[in-house]
Coordinates of N, CA, C and O in Angstrom, one line a residue:
X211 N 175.5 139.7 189.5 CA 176.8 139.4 190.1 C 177.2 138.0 189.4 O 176.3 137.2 189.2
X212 N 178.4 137.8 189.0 CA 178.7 136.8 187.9 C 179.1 136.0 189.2 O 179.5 136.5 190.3
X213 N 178.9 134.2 188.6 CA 178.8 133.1 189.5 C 180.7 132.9 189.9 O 181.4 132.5 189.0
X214 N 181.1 133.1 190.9 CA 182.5 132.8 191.3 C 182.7 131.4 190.8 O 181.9 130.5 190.8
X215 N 183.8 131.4 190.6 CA 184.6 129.7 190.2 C 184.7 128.7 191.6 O 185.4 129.1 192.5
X216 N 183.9 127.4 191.7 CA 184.0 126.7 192.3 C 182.4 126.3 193.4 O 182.0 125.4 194.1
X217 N 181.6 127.9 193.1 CA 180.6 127.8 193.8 C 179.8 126.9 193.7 O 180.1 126.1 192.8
X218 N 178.9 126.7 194.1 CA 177.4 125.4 193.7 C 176.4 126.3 193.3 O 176.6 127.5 193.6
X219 N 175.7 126.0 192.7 CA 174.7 126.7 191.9 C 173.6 127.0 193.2 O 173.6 126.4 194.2
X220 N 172.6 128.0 193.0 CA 172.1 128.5 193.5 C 170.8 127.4 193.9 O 170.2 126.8 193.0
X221 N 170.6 127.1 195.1 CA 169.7 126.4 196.1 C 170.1 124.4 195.8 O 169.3 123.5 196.2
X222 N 171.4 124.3 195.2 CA 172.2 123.2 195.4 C 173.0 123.0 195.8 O 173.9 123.8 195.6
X223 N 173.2 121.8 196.6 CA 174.5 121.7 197.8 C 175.2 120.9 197.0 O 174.9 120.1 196.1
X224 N 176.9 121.2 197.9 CA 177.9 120.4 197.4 C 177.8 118.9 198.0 O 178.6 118.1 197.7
X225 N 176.4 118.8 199.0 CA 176.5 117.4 199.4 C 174.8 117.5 199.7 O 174.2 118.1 200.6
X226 N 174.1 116.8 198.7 CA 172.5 116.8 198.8 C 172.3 115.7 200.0 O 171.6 115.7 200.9
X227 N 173.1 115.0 199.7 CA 172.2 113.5 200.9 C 172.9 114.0 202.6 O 172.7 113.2 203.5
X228 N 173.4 114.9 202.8 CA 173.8 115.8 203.8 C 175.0 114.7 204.8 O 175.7 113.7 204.6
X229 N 174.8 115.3 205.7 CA 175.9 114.4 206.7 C 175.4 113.3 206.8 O 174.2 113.2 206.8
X230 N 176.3 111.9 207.0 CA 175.5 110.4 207.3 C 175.3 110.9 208.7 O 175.8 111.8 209.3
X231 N 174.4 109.9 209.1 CA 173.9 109.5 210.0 C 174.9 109.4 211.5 O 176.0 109.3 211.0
X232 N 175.0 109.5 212.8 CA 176.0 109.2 213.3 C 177.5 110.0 213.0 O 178.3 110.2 213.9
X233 N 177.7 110.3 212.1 CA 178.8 111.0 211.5 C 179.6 112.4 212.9 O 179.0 113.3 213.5
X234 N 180.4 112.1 212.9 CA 180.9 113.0 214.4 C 181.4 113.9 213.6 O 181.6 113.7 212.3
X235 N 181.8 115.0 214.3 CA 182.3 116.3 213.2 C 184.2 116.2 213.9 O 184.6 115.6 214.8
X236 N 184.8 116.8 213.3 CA 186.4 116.5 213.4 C 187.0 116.9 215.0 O 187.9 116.3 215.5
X237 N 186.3 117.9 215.9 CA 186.1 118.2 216.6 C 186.3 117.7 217.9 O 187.3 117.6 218.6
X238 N 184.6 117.1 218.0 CA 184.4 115.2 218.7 C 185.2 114.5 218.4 O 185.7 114.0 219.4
X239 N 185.7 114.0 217.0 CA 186.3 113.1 216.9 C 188.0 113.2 217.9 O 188.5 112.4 218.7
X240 N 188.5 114.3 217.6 CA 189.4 114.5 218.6 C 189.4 114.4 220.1 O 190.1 113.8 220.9
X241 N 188.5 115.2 220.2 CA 187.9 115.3 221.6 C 188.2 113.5 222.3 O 189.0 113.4 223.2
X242 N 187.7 112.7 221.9 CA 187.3 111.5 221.9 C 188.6 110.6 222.2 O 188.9 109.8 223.1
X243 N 189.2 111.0 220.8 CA 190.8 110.5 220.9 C 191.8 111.1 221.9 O 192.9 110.7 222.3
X244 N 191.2 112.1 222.2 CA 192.8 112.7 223.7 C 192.1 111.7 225.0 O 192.8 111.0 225.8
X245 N 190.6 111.8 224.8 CA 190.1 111.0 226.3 C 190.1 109.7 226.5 O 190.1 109.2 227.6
X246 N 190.0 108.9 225.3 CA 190.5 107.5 225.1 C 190.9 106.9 226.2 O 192.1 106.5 226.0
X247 N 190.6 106.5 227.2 CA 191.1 105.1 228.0 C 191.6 106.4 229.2 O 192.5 106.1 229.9
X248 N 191.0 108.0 229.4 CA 191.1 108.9 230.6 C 189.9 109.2 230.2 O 189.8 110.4 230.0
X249 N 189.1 108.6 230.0 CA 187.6 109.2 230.5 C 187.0 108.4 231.9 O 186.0 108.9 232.4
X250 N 187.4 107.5 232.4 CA 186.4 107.1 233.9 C 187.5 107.5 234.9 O 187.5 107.0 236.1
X251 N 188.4 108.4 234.4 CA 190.0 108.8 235.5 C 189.0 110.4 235.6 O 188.8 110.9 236.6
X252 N 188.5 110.8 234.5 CA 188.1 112.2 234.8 C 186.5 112.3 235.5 O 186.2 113.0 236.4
X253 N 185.8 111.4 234.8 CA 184.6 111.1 235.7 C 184.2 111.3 236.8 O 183.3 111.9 237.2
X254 N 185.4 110.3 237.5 CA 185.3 109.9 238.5 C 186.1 111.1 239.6 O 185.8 111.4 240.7
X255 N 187.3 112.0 238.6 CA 187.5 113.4 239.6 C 186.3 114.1 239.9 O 185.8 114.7 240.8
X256 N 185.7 113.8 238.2 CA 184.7 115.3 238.8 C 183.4 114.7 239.9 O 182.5 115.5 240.4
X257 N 183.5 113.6 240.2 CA 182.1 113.1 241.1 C 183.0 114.1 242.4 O 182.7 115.1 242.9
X258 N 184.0 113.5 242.7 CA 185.3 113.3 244.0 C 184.9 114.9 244.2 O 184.5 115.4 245.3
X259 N 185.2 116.0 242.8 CA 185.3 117.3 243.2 C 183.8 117.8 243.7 O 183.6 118.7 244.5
X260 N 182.6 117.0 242.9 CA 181.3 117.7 243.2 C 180.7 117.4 245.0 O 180.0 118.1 245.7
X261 N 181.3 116.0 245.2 CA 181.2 115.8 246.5 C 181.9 116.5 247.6 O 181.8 116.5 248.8
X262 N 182.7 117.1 246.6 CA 184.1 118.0 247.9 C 183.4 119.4 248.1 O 183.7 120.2 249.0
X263 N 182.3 119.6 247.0 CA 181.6 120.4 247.1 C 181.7 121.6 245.9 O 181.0 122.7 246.0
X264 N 182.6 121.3 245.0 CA 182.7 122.3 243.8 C 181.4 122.5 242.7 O 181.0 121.6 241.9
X265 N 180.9 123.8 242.9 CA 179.6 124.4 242.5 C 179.4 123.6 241.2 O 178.4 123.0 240.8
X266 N 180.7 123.9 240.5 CA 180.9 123.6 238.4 C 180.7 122.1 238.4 O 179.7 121.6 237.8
X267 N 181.7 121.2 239.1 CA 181.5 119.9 238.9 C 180.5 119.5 239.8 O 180.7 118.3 240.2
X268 N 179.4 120.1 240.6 CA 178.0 119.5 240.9 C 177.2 119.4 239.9 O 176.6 118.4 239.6
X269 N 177.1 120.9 239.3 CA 176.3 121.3 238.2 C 176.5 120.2 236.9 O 175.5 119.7 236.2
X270 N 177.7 119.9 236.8 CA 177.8 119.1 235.6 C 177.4 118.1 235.9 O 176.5 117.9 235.1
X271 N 177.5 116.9 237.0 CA 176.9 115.7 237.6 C 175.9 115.6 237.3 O 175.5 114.9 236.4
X272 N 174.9 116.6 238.5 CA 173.4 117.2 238.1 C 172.6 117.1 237.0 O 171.5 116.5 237.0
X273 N 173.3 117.9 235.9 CA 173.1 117.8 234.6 C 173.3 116.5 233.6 O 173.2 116.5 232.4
X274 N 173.4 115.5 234.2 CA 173.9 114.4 233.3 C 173.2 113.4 233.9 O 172.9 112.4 233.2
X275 N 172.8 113.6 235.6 CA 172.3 112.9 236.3 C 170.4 112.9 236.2 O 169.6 112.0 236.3
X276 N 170.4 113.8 236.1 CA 168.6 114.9 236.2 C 168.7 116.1 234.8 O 168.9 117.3 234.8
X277 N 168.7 115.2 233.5 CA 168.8 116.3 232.7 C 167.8 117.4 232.6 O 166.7 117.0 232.8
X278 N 168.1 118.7 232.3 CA 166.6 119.8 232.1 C 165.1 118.8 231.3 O 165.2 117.6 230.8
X279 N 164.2 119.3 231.3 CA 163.4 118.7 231.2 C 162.9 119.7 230.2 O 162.7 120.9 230.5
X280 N 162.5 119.1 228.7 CA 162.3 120.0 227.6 C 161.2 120.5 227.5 O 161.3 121.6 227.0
X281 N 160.0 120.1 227.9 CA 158.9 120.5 228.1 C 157.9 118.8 229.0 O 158.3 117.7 229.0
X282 N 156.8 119.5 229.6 CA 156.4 118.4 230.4 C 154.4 118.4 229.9 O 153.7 119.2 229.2
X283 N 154.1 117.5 230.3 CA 152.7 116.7 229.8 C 152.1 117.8 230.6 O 152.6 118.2 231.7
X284 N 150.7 118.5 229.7 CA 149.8 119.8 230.4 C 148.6 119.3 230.2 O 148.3 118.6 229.2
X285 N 147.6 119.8 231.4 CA 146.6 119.2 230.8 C 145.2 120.5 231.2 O 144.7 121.1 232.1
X286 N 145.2 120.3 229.8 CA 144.4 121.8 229.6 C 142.6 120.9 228.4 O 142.4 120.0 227.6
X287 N 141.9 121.8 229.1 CA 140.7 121.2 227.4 C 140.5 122.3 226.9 O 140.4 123.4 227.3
X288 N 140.6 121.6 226.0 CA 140.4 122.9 224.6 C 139.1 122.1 224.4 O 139.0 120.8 224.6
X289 N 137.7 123.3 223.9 CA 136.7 122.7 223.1 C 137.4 122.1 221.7 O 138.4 122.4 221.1
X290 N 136.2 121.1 221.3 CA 135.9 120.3 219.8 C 136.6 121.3 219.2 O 136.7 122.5 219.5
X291 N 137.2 120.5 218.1 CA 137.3 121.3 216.7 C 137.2 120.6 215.6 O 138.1 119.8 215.1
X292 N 136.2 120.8 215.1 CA 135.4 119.5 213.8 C 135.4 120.5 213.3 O 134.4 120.2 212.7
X293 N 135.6 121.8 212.9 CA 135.7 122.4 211.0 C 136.3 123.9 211.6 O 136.2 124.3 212.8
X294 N 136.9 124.6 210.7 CA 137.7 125.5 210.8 C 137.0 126.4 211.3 O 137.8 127.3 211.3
X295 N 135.9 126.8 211.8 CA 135.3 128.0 212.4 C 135.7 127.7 213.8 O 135.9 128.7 214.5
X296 N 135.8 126.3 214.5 CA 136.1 126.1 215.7 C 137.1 126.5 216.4 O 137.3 126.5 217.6
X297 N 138.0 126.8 215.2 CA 139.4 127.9 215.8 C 138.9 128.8 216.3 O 138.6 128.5 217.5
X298 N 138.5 129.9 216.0 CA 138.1 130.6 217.1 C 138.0 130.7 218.8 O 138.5 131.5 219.6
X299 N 137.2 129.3 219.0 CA 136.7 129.3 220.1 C 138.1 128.5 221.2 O 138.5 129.0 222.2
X300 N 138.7 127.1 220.5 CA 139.8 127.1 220.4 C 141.1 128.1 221.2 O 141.9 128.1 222.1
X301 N 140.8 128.8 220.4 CA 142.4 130.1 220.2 C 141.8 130.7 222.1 O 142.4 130.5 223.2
X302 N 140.2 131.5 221.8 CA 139.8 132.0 222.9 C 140.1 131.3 224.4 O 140.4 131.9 225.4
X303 N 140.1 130.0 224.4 CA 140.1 129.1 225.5 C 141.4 129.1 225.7 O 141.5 129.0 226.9
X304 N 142.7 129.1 225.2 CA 144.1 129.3 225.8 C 144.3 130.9 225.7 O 145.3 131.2 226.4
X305 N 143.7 131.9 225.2 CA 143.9 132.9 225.9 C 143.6 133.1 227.1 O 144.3 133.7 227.9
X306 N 142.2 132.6 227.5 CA 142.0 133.1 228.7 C 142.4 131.4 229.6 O 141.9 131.3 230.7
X307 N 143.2 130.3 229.2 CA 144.0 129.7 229.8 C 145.6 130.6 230.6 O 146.1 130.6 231.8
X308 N 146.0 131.2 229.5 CA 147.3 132.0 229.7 C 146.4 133.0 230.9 O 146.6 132.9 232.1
X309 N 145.5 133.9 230.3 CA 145.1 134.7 231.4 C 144.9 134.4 232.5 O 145.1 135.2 233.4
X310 N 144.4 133.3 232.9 CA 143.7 132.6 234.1 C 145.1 132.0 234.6 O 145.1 131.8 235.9
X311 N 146.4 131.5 234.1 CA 147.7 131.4 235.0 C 147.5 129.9 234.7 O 148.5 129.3 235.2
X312 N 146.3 128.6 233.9 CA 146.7 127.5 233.7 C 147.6 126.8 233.3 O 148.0 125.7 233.8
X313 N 147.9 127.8 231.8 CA 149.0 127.4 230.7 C 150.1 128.5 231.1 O 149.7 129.5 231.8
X314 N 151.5 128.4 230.7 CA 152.0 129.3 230.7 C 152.0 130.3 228.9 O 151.1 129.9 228.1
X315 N 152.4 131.1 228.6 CA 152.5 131.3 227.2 C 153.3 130.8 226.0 O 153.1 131.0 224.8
X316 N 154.2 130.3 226.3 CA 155.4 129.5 225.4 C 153.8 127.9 225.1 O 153.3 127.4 224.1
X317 N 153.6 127.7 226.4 CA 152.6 126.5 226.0 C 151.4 127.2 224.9 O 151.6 126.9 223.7
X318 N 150.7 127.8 225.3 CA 149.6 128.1 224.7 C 150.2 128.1 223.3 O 149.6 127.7 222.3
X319 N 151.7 128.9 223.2 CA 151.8 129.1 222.0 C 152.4 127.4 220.5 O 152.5 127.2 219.3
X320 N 152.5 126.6 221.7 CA 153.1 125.4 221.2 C 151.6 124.5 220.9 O 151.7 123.7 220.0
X321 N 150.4 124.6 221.7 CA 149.2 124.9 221.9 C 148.4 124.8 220.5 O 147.9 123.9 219.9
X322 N 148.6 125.9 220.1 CA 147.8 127.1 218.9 C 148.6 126.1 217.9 O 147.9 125.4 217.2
X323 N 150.1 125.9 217.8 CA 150.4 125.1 216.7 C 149.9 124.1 216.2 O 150.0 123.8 215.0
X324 N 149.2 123.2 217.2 CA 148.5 121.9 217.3 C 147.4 122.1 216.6 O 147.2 121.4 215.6
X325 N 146.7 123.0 217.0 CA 145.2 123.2 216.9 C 145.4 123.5 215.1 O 144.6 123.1 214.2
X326 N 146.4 124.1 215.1 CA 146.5 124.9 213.4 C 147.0 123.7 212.4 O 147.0 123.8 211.2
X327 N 147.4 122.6 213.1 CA 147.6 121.4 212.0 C 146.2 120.8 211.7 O 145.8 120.1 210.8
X328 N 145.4 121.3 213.2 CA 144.4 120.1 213.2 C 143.8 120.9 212.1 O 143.5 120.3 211.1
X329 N 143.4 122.4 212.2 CA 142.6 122.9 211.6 C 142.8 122.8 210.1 O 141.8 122.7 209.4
X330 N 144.1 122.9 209.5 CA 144.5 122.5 208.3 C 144.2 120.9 207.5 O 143.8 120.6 206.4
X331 N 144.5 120.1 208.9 CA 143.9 118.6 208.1 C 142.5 118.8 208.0 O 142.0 118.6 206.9
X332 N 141.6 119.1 209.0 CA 140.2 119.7 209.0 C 140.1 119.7 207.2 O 139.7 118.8 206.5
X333 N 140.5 120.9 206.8 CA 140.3 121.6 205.6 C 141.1 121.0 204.4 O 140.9 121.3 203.2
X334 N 142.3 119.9 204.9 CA 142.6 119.0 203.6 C 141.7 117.9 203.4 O 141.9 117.6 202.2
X335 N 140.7 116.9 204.1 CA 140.3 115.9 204.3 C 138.7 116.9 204.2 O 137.7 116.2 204.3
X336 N 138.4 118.0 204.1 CA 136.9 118.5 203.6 C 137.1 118.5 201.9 O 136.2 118.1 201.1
X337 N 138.5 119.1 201.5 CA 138.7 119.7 200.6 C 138.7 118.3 199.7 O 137.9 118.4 198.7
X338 N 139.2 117.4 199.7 CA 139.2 115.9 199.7 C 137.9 115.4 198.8 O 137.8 115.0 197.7
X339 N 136.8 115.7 200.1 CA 135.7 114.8 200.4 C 135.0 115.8 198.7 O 134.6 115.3 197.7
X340 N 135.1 117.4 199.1 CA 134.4 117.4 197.8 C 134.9 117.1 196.2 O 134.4 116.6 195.2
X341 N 136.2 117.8 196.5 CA 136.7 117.0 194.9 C 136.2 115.5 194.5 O 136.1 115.1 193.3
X342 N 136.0 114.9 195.8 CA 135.5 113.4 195.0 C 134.3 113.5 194.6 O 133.9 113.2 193.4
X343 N 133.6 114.2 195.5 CA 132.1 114.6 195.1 C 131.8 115.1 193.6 O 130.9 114.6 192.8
X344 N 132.7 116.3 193.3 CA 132.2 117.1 191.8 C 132.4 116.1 191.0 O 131.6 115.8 190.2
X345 N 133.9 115.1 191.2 CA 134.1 114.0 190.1 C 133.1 112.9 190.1 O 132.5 112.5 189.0
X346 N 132.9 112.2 191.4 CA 131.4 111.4 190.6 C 130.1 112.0 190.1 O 129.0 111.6 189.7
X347 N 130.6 113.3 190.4 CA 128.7 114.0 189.7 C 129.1 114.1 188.0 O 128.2 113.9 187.2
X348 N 130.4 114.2 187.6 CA 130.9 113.8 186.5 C 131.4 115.2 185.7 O 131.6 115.3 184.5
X349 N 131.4 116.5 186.9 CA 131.3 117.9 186.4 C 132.8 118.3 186.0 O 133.1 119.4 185.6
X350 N 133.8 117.4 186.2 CA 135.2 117.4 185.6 C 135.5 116.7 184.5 O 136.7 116.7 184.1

């Protein structure tokens, strides 16, 4: 398929250093500008309406007041894991966490990710130790 006029080349952006920082999208920025100097006039309706007892403006209160909570501190033991065979034993111990009703499964599975970084540094920091090894035996 021949490249259309004006496109960016394939796996280059028309803006590499991406959005700054802070940068509001046109949107917000409007948003922002109608409420300008009526935002503690609207606030303060929606407390007036959630106290009057309106389901939507409780919920939004609620929500601003007591945000959801993204995930919370678990406390589970996982056996040692000093070398990559220890996954195994690892993985087994949050299945039968999930089975046993300790962990939920979204955890276990957030869980397993941990264990798989550790297992990987495990095996970058072995992998490490011998390359230094063959080079002072002088076999490179």
């Amino acid at each position: 398929m021949p490249k259309e006029e004006g496109q960016f080349e394939q796996g280059r952006s028309g803006n590499p250093a991406g959005r700054p920082k802070g940068a509001r999208n046109r949107a917000t920025a409007a948003l922002e500008k109608i409420l300008d100097g009526d935002a503690e006039a609207i606030l303060n309706k929606a407390v007036e309406m959630a106290k009057d007892g309106d389901p939507v403006a409780m919920r939004l209160c609620l929500d601003r007041l007591i945000p959801v909570r993204r995930d919370r501190p678990i406390t589970f033991t996982l056996p040692p894991i000093d070398k990559p065979a220890d996954l195994t034993r690892a993985t087994h111990a949050l299945m039968q966490g999930v089975a046993a009703g300790e962990i939920t499964p979204s955890e276990a599975a957030e869980l397993s990710k941990l264990v798989d970084a550790h297992v990987n540094a495990i095996k970058t920091a072995d992998l490490a130790e011998r390359l230094a090894r063959i080079e002072e035996g002088g076999l490179l």
